[in-house]
Amino acid sequence: MQITRTPATTTTASSEWVTGTVYVTPVAAAGDTSRLRIDDVRFEPGGRTHWHRHPGGQVLHITEGTGLVQRRGGPAEVVRAGDRVVIAPGEWHWHGAGPTTSMTHLAVLTAAEDGTEAERGEPVTDACYPAGPVL
Ligand code: MN
């Protein structure tokens, strides 16, 4: 057992993976004995991931704010604090804030055996992203 009391280091997500401002704080990182990864992710208004998919799928637990999740072929759907989203292995999707609201979620996934956690697709363009409030 290990207890860590020092704050985790928060970094800004790379523009290779997101549009806008997105802060990532690691909660659990895959290591030698586990492929589990948990991140606390905060999206500032307008911030969102690019389209991507996870070989092992993903669970999102929205902990604060109001945001959007979309899977390929479906509409962008509003998510709020307390909602949980289960994304199937290989399912293309994106997640992020609303245009005028921030959103924070825990993102939980299991990496593939080769360590792959996600495959990146194209950015979510302004044409696909709502221009006005989604409340
Ligand atoms: Mn995802």
Coordinates of C-alpha atoms and ligand atoms in Angstrom, one line a residue:
M1 CA 0.0 0.0 0.0
Q2 CA 1.1 3.5 -0.7
I3 CA -0.4 6.8 0.3
T4 CA 0.6 9.9 -1.7
R5 CA -0.3 13.3 -0.2
T6 CA 1.6 15.6 -2.5
P7 CA -0.6 17.1 -5.2
A8 CA -0.4 15.4 -8.6
T9 CA 1.2 17.4 -11.4
T10 CA -1.4 19.0 -13.7
T11 CA -0.4 19.5 -17.3
T12 CA -2.0 21.0 -20.3
A13 CA -3.1 18.6 -23.0
S14 CA -1.3 18.8 -26.3
S15 CA -2.9 20.4 -29.3
E16 CA -2.2 17.2 -31.1
W17 CA -5.0 15.6 -29.0
V18 CA -7.3 18.5 -28.1
T19 CA -8.8 21.8 -29.2
G20 CA -8.7 24.6 -26.7
T21 CA -7.6 24.5 -23.0
V22 CA -7.7 21.1 -21.3
Y23 CA -5.9 20.3 -18.0
V24 CA -5.0 16.7 -17.2
T25 CA -4.1 15.5 -13.6
P26 CA -3.1 11.8 -13.4
V27 CA -4.8 9.8 -10.7
A28 CA -3.4 6.4 -11.6
A29 CA -0.9 5.5 -14.4
A30 CA -0.4 2.2 -16.1
G31 CA 2.6 0.4 -14.7
D32 CA 4.3 -2.9 -14.5
T33 CA 1.5 -4.6 -12.7
S34 CA -1.6 -2.9 -14.1
R35 CA -2.8 -1.4 -17.4
L36 CA -5.4 0.8 -15.6
R37 CA -5.2 4.5 -16.2
I38 CA -7.3 7.2 -14.5
D39 CA -7.0 10.9 -15.3
D40 CA -8.9 13.9 -13.8
V41 CA -9.5 16.1 -16.9
R42 CA -10.8 19.6 -16.9
F43 CA -12.0 21.2 -20.1
E44 CA -12.3 25.0 -20.2
P45 CA -15.3 26.3 -22.2
G46 CA -14.8 25.3 -25.9
G47 CA -12.2 22.7 -25.0
R48 CA -12.6 19.2 -26.4
T49 CA -10.7 16.2 -27.5
H50 CA -10.1 15.3 -31.1
W51 CA -12.0 12.4 -32.4
H52 CA -10.3 9.2 -31.0
R53 CA -10.9 5.7 -29.9
H54 CA -9.6 3.4 -27.2
P55 CA -8.7 -0.3 -27.8
G56 CA -10.0 -1.2 -24.3
G57 CA -12.9 1.3 -24.3
Q58 CA -13.3 4.0 -21.6
V59 CA -15.6 5.1 -18.8
L60 CA -16.1 8.8 -18.1
H61 CA -17.5 10.1 -14.8
I62 CA -18.5 13.7 -15.0
T63 CA -17.6 15.4 -11.7
E64 CA -18.2 19.0 -12.4
G65 CA -19.9 21.3 -14.9
T66 CA -21.7 20.7 -18.2
G67 CA -20.2 19.3 -21.4
L68 CA -20.6 17.2 -24.5
V69 CA -19.9 13.7 -25.7
Q70 CA -20.4 12.4 -29.2
R71 CA -19.9 9.0 -30.8
R72 CA -19.5 8.6 -34.5
G73 CA -22.9 8.5 -36.2
G74 CA -24.8 10.0 -33.3
P75 CA -25.6 13.5 -32.1
A76 CA -23.5 15.5 -29.6
E77 CA -25.1 14.7 -26.2
V78 CA -25.1 16.9 -23.1
V79 CA -23.5 15.5 -20.0
R80 CA -23.6 16.9 -16.5
A81 CA -22.0 16.4 -13.1
G82 CA -22.9 12.9 -11.9
D83 CA -23.4 11.4 -15.3
R84 CA -21.4 8.3 -16.4
V85 CA -20.5 7.5 -20.0
V86 CA -19.4 4.0 -21.1
I87 CA -17.6 4.0 -24.5
A88 CA -17.1 0.6 -26.2
P89 CA -13.7 -0.7 -27.3
G90 CA -12.8 0.8 -30.7
E91 CA -15.8 3.2 -30.7
W92 CA -14.8 6.6 -32.3
H93 CA -15.9 9.5 -30.1
W94 CA -14.9 12.8 -28.5
H95 CA -15.6 14.5 -25.2
G96 CA -15.3 18.1 -24.0
A97 CA -16.8 21.2 -22.4
G98 CA -19.8 23.1 -23.7
P99 CA -19.2 26.3 -25.6
T100 CA -19.9 28.4 -22.5
T101 CA -19.4 25.9 -19.7
S102 CA -16.5 24.0 -18.3
M103 CA -16.6 20.3 -17.7
T104 CA -14.5 18.0 -15.5
H105 CA -14.5 14.2 -15.7
L106 CA -12.6 11.2 -14.5
A107 CA -11.5 9.2 -17.5
V108 CA -10.9 5.5 -16.8
L109 CA -9.4 3.1 -19.3
T110 CA -7.3 0.0 -19.6
A111 CA -4.4 0.1 -22.0
A112 CA -4.0 -2.6 -24.6
E113 CA -1.3 -5.3 -24.0
D114 CA 1.1 -3.3 -26.2
G115 CA 0.5 -0.2 -24.1
T116 CA -1.8 1.6 -26.6
E117 CA -4.4 3.8 -24.8
A118 CA -5.9 5.7 -27.7
E119 CA -5.8 6.2 -31.4
R120 CA -6.2 9.8 -32.6
G121 CA -8.4 11.0 -35.4
E122 CA -9.3 14.5 -36.8
P123 CA -10.1 17.6 -34.7
V124 CA -13.7 18.4 -33.9
T125 CA -14.2 21.4 -36.2
D126 CA -16.2 24.5 -35.3
A127 CA -18.7 23.4 -37.9
C128 CA -19.4 20.2 -35.8
Y129 CA -19.2 21.9 -32.4
P130 CA -22.2 23.9 -31.1
A131 CA -21.7 27.7 -31.3
G132 CA -24.2 28.6 -28.5
P133 CA -25.0 27.3 -25.0
V134 CA -26.1 23.7 -24.7
L135 CA -27.8 24.0 -21.3
Ligands
MN1 MN -12.0 9.1 -24.9

